[in-house]
Tab-separated table of C-alpha atoms and ligand atoms in Angstrom:
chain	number	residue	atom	x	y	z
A	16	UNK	CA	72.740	1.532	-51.314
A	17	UNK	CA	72.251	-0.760	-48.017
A	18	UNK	CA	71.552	2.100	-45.872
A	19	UNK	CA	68.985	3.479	-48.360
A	20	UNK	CA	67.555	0.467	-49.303
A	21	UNK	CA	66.387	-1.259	-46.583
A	22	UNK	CA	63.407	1.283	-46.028
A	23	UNK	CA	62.415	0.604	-49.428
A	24	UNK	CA	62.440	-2.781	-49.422
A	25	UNK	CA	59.810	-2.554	-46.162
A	26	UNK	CA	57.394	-0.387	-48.527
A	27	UNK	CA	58.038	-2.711	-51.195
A	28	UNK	CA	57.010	-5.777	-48.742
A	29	UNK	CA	53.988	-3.543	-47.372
A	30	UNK	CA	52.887	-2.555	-50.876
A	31	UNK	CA	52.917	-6.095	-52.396
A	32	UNK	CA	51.381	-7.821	-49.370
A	33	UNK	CA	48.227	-4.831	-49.791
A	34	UNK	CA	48.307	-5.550	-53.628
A	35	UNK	CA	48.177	-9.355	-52.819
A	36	UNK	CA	45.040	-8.908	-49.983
A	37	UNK	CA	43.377	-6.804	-52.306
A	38	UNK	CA	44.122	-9.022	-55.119
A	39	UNK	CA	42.358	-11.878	-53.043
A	40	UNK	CA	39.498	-9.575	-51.730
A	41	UNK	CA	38.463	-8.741	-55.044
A	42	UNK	CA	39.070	-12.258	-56.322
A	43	UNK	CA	37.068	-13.901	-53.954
A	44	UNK	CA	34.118	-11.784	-54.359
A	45	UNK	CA	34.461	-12.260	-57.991
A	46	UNK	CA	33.907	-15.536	-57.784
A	47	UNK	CA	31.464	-15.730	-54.785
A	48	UNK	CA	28.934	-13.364	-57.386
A	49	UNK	CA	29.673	-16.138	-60.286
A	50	UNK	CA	28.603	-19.198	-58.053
A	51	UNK	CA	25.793	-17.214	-57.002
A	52	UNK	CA	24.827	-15.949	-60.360
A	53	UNK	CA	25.377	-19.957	-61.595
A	54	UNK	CA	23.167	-21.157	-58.710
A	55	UNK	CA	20.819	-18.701	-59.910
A	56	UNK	CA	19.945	-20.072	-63.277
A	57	UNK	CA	20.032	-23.254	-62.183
A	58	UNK	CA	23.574	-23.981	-63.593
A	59	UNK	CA	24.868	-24.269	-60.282
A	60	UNK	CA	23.310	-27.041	-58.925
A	61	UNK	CA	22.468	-29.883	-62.069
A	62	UNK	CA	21.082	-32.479	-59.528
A	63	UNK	CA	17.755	-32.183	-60.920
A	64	UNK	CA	19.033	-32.781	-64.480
A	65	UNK	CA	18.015	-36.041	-66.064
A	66	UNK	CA	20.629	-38.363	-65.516
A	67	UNK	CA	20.472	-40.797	-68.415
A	68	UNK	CA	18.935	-40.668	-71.653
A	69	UNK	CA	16.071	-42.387	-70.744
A	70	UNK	CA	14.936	-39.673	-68.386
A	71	UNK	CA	14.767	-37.116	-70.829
A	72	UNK	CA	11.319	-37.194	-72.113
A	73	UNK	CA	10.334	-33.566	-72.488
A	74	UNK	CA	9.310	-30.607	-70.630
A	75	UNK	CA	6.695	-32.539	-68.771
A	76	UNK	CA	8.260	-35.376	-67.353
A	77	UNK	CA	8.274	-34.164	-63.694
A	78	UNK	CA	4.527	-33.218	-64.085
A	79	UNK	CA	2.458	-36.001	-61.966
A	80	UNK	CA	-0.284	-36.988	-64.188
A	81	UNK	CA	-3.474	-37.248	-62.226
A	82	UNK	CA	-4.399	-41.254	-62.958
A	83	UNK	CA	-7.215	-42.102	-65.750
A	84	UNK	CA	-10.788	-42.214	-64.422
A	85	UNK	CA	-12.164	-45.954	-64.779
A	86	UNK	CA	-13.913	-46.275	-67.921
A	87	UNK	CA	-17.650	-46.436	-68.328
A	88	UNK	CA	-19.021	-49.931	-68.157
A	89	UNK	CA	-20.158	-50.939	-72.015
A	90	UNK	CA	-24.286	-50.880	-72.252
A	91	UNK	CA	-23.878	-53.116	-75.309
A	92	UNK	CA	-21.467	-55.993	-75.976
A	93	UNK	CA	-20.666	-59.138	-74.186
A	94	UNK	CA	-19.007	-57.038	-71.110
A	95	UNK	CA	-22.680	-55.306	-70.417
A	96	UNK	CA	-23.555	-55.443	-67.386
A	97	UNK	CA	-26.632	-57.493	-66.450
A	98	UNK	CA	-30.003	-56.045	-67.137
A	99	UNK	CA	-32.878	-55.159	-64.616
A	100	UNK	CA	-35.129	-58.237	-63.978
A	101	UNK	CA	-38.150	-58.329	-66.334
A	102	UNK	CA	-40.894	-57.971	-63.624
A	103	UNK	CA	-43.056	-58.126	-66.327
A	104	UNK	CA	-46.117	-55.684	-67.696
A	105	UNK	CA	-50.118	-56.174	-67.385
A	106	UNK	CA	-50.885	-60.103	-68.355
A	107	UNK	CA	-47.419	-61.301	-69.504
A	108	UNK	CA	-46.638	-57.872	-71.737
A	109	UNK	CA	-43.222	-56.660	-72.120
A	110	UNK	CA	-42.198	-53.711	-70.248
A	111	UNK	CA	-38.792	-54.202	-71.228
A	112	UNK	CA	-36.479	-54.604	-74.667
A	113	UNK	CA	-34.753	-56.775	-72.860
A	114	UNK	CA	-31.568	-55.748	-74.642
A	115	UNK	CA	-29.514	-53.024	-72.924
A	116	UNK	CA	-31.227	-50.662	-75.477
A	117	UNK	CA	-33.875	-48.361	-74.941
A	118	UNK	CA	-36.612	-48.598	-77.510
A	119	UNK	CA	-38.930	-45.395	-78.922
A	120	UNK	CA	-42.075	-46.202	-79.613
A	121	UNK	CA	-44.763	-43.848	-80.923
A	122	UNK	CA	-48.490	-44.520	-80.903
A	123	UNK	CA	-51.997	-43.416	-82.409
A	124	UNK	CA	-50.297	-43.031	-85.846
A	125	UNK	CA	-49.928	-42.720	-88.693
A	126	UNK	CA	-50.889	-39.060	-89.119
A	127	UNK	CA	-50.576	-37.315	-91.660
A	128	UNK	CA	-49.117	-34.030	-90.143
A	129	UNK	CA	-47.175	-35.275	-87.102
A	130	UNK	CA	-45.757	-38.572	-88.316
A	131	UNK	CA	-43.719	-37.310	-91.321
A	132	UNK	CA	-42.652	-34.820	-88.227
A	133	UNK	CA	-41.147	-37.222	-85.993
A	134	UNK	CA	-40.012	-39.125	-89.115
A	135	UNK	CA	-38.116	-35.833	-89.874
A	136	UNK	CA	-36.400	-35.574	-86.206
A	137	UNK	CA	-35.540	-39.430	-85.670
A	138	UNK	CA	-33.671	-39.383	-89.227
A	139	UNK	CA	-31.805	-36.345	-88.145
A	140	UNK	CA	-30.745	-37.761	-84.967
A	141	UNK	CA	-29.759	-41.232	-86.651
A	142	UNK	CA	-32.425	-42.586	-84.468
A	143	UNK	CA	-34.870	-45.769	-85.056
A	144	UNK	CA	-37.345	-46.673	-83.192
A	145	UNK	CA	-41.185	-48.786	-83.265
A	146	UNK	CA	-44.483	-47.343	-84.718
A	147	UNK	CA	-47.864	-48.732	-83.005
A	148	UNK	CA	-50.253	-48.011	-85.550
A	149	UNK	CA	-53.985	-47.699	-85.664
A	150	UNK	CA	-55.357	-50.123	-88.275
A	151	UNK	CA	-57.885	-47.974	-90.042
A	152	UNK	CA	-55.575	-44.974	-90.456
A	153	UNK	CA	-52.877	-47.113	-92.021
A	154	UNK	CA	-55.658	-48.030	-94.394
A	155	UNK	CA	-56.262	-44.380	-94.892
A	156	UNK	CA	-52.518	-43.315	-95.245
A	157	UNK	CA	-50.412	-46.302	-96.783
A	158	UNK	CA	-47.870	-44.358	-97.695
A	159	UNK	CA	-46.629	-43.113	-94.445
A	160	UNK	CA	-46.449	-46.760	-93.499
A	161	UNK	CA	-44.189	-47.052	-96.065
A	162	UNK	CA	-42.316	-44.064	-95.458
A	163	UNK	CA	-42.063	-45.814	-91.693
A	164	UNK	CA	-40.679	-48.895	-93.009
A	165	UNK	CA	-38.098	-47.171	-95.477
A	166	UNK	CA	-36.579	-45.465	-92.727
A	167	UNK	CA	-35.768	-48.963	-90.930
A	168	UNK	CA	-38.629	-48.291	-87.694
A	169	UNK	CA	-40.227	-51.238	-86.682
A	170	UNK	CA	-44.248	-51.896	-86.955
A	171	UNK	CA	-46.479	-53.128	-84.566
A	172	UNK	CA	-50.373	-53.481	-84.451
A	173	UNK	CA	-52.419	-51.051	-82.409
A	174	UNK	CA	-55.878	-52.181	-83.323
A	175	UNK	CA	-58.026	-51.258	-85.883
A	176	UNK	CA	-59.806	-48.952	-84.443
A	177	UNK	CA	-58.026	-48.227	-80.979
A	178	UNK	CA	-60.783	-50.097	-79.280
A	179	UNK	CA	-60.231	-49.469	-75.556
A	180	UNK	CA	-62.297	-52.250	-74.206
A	181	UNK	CA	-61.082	-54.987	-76.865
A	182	UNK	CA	-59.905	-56.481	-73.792
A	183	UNK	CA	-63.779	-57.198	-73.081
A	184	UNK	CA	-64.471	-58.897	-76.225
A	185	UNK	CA	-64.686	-62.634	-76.955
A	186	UNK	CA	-61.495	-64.286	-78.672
A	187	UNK	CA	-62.798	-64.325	-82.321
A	188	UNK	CA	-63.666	-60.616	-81.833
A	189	UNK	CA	-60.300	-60.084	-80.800
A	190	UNK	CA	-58.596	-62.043	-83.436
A	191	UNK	CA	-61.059	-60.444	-85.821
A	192	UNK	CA	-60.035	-56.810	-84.951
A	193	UNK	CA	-56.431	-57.550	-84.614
A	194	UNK	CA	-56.058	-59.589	-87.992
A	195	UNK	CA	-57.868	-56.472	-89.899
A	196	UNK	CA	-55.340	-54.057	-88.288
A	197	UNK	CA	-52.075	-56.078	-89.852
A	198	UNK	CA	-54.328	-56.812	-93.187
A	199	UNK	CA	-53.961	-53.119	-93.462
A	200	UNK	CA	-50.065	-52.554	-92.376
A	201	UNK	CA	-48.851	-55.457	-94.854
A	202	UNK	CA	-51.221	-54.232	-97.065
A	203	UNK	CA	-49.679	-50.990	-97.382
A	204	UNK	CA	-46.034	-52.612	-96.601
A	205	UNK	CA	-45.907	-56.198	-98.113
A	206	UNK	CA	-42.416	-56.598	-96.560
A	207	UNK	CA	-42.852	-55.453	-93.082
A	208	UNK	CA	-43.365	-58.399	-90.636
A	209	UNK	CA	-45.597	-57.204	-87.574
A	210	UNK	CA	-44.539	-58.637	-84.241
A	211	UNK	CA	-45.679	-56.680	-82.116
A	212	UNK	CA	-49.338	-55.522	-80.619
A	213	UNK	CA	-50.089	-52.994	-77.781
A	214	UNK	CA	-53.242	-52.577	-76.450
A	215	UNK	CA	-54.871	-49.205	-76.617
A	216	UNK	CA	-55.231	-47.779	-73.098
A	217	UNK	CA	-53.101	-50.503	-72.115
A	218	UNK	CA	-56.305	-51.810	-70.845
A	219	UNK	CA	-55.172	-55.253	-71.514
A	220	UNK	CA	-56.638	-58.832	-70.691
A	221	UNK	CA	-55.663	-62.553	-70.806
A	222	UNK	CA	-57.441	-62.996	-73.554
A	223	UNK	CA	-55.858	-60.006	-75.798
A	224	UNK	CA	-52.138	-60.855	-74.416
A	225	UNK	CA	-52.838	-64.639	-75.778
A	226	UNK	CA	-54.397	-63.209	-79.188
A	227	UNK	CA	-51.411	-61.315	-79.566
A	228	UNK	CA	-49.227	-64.283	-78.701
A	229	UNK	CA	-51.286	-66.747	-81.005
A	230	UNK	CA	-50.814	-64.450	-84.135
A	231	UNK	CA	-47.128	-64.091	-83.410
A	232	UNK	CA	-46.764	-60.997	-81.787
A	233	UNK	CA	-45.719	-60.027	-78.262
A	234	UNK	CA	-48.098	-57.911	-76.235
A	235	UNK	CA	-46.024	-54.547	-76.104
A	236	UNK	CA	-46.052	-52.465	-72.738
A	237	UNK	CA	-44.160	-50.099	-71.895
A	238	UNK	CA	-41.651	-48.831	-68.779
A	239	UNK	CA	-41.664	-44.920	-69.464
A	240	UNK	CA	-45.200	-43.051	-70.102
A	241	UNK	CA	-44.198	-39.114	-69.732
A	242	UNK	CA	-48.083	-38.866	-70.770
A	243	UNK	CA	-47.385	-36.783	-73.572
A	244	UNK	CA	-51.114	-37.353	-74.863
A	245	UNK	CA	-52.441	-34.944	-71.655
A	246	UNK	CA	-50.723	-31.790	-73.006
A	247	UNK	CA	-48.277	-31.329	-70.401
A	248	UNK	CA	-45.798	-29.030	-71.019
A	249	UNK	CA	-42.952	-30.266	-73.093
A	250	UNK	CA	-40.219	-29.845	-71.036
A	251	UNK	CA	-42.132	-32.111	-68.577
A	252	UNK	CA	-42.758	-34.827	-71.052
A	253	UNK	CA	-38.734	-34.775	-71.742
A	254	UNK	CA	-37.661	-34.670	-68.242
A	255	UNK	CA	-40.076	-37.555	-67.554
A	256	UNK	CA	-38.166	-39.435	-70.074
A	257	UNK	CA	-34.609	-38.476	-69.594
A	258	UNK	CA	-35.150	-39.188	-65.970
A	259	UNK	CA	-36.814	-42.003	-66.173
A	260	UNK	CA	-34.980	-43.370	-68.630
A	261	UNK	CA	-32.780	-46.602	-68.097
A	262	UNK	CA	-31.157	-49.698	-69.969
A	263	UNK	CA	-34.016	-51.803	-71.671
A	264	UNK	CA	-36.401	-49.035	-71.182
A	265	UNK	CA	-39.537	-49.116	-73.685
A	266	UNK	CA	-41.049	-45.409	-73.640
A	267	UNK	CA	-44.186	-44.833	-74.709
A	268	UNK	CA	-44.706	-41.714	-76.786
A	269	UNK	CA	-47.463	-40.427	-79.680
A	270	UNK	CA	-47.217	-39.507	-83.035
A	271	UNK	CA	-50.849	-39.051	-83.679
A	272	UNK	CA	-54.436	-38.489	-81.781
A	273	UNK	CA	-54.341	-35.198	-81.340
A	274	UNK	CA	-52.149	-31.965	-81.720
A	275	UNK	CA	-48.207	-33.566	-81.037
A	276	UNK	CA	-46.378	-30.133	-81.089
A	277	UNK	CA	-45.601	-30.710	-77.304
A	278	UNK	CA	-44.000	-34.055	-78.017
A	279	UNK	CA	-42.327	-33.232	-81.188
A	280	UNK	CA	-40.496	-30.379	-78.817
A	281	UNK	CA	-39.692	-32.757	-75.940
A	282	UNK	CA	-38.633	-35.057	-78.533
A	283	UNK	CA	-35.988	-33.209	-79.986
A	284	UNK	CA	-34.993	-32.852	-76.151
A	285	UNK	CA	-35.751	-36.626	-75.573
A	286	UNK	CA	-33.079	-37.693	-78.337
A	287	UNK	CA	-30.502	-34.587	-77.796
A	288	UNK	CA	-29.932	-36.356	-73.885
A	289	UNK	CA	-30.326	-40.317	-74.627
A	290	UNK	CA	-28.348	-40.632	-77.790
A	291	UNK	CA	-25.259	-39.618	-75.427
A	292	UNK	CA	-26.400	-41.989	-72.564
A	293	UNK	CA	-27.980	-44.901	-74.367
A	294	UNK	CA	-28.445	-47.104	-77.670
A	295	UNK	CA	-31.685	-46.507	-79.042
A	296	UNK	CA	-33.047	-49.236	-81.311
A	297	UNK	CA	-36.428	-50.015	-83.019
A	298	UNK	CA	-37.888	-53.409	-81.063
A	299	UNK	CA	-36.262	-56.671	-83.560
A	300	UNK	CA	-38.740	-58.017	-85.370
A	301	UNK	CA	-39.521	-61.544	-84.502
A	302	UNK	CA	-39.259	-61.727	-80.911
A	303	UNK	CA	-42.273	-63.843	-80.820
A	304	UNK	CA	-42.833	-67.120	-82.215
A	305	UNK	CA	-46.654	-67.849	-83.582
A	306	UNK	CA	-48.498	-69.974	-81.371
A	307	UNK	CA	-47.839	-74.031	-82.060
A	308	UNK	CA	-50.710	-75.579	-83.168
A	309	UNK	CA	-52.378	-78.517	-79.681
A	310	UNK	CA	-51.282	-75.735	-77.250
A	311	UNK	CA	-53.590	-72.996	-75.633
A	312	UNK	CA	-53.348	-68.885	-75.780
A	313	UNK	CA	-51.153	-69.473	-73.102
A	314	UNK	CA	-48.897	-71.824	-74.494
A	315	UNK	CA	-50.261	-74.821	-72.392
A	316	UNK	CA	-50.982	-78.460	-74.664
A	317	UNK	CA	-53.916	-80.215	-75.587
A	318	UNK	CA	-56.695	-77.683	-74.909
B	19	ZN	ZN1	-53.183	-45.524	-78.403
């Protein structure tokens, strides 16, 4: 048995030390494919894990956020910032709302086709804004003034008769012409208060800015004239505006003398663009108080 054995036993030893490498061999490449396979998918390595609770907040939580743009400084409200300096229109006139709104106002009215028009497109766009009317033709069509006035636009006195040259007249022609012209608006509105007179042609004069001022109504200029009464081309008249426009604007635009289809386009324009830059607002009523009796047209006592 010893003789015959001890061969055996060497194959034996050989055999099990092959089994064992091979054993090994295959072993270590098993497991060498399952840390690879781990690393892989990311089970391997679980350093980027969150490591408390409070890191797990979704998906997105590695994601750097770009930071918030500042926000856009309020045109209304205490925080507004300050408006332009009044430099002040022809004689003392307002160019100006003096507000960080930007006021509408439409001229040569009321007429019967084109007023009811931009009536129409202000109401759609929420919009209110200040109608400079011609005296005789709110005599002629009260109840467009009144149709002004229900829709919450503010009034003001153009002259009875859009007199160019009133400018040129003595005082009591001038107080004459422009008391006729707000006869007829509170004739055909008995609640509107009129506080405001432009000058046709904006031709004014001392002595129609202190008229104005004596009755109780600021002199109205303007800031933005797109000349929409020349027959430009619409999309001129609105890019004049919308380029023009800026905080306490007053933009002078026409609702009658003449054929208005060329503003009524830009308008729609006009009110598509500012609404989304701007608050538009008819002028306030009141903004000027009547003249106190010992004091001048100019405001000066005793003369
Ligand atoms: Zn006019």
């Amino acid at each position: 048995m010893r003789a015959g054995s001890a061969p055996g036993n060497r194959r034996r030893a050989i055999i099990t030390a092959l089994v064992l490498t091979v054993v090994i061999l295959v072993g270590g490449f098993l497991l060498g494919h399952l840390a690879g396979s781990r690393s892989r998918t990311g089970l391997g390595d679980r350093s980027d894990l969150p490591k408390t609770s409070r890191d797990r907040v979704g998906p997105h939580a590695r994601l750097a956020l770009p930071p918030l743009p500042p926000r856009p400084q309020p045109i209304t409200g205490p925080d507004r910032p300050p408006l332009p300096a009044e430099k002040g229109g022809p004689f003392g006139s307002r160019l100006t709302t003096g507000t960080p709104e930007i006021a509408l106002t439409f001229d040569d009215g009321p007429d019967e086709v084109w007023t009811p028009q931009v009536l129409a497109l202000l109401r759609d766009y929420g919009v209110r804004a200040t109608f400079c009317m011609i005296g005789a033709k709110a005599a002629k069509h009260p109840q467009l003034v009144r149709d002004v006035v229900a829709d919450g636009h503010t009034l003001c006195n153009h002259s009875w008769s859009h007199d160019v040259w009133l400018g040129l007249r003595d005082e009591q022609a001038v107080l004459a012409d422009m008391r006729r012209a707000n006869e007829a608006l509170t004739g055909a509105a008995p609640s509107a208060r009129i506080s405001y007179y432009r000058q046709p042609g904006g031709n004014w004069s001392p002595v129609v800015v202190a008229a104005a001022r004596r009755l109780g109504m600021t002199a109205l200029h303007w800031r933005v004239d797109p000349n929409d009464w020349k027959l430009g081309p619409s999309y001129r008249i609105a890019a004049d505006v919308t380029e023009q426009a800026a905080p306490g604007a007053i933009v002078l635009l026409h609702d009658g003398g003449g054929d208005r289809g060329r503003t009524l386009s830009a308008l729609r324009t006009i009110l598509a663009n500012l609404i989304t830059r701007f608050h538009l607002a008819p002028l306030p009523p009141g903004m000027e108080q009547p003249r106190p009796s010992g004091t001048d047209w100019f405001g000066r006592p005793g003369q």
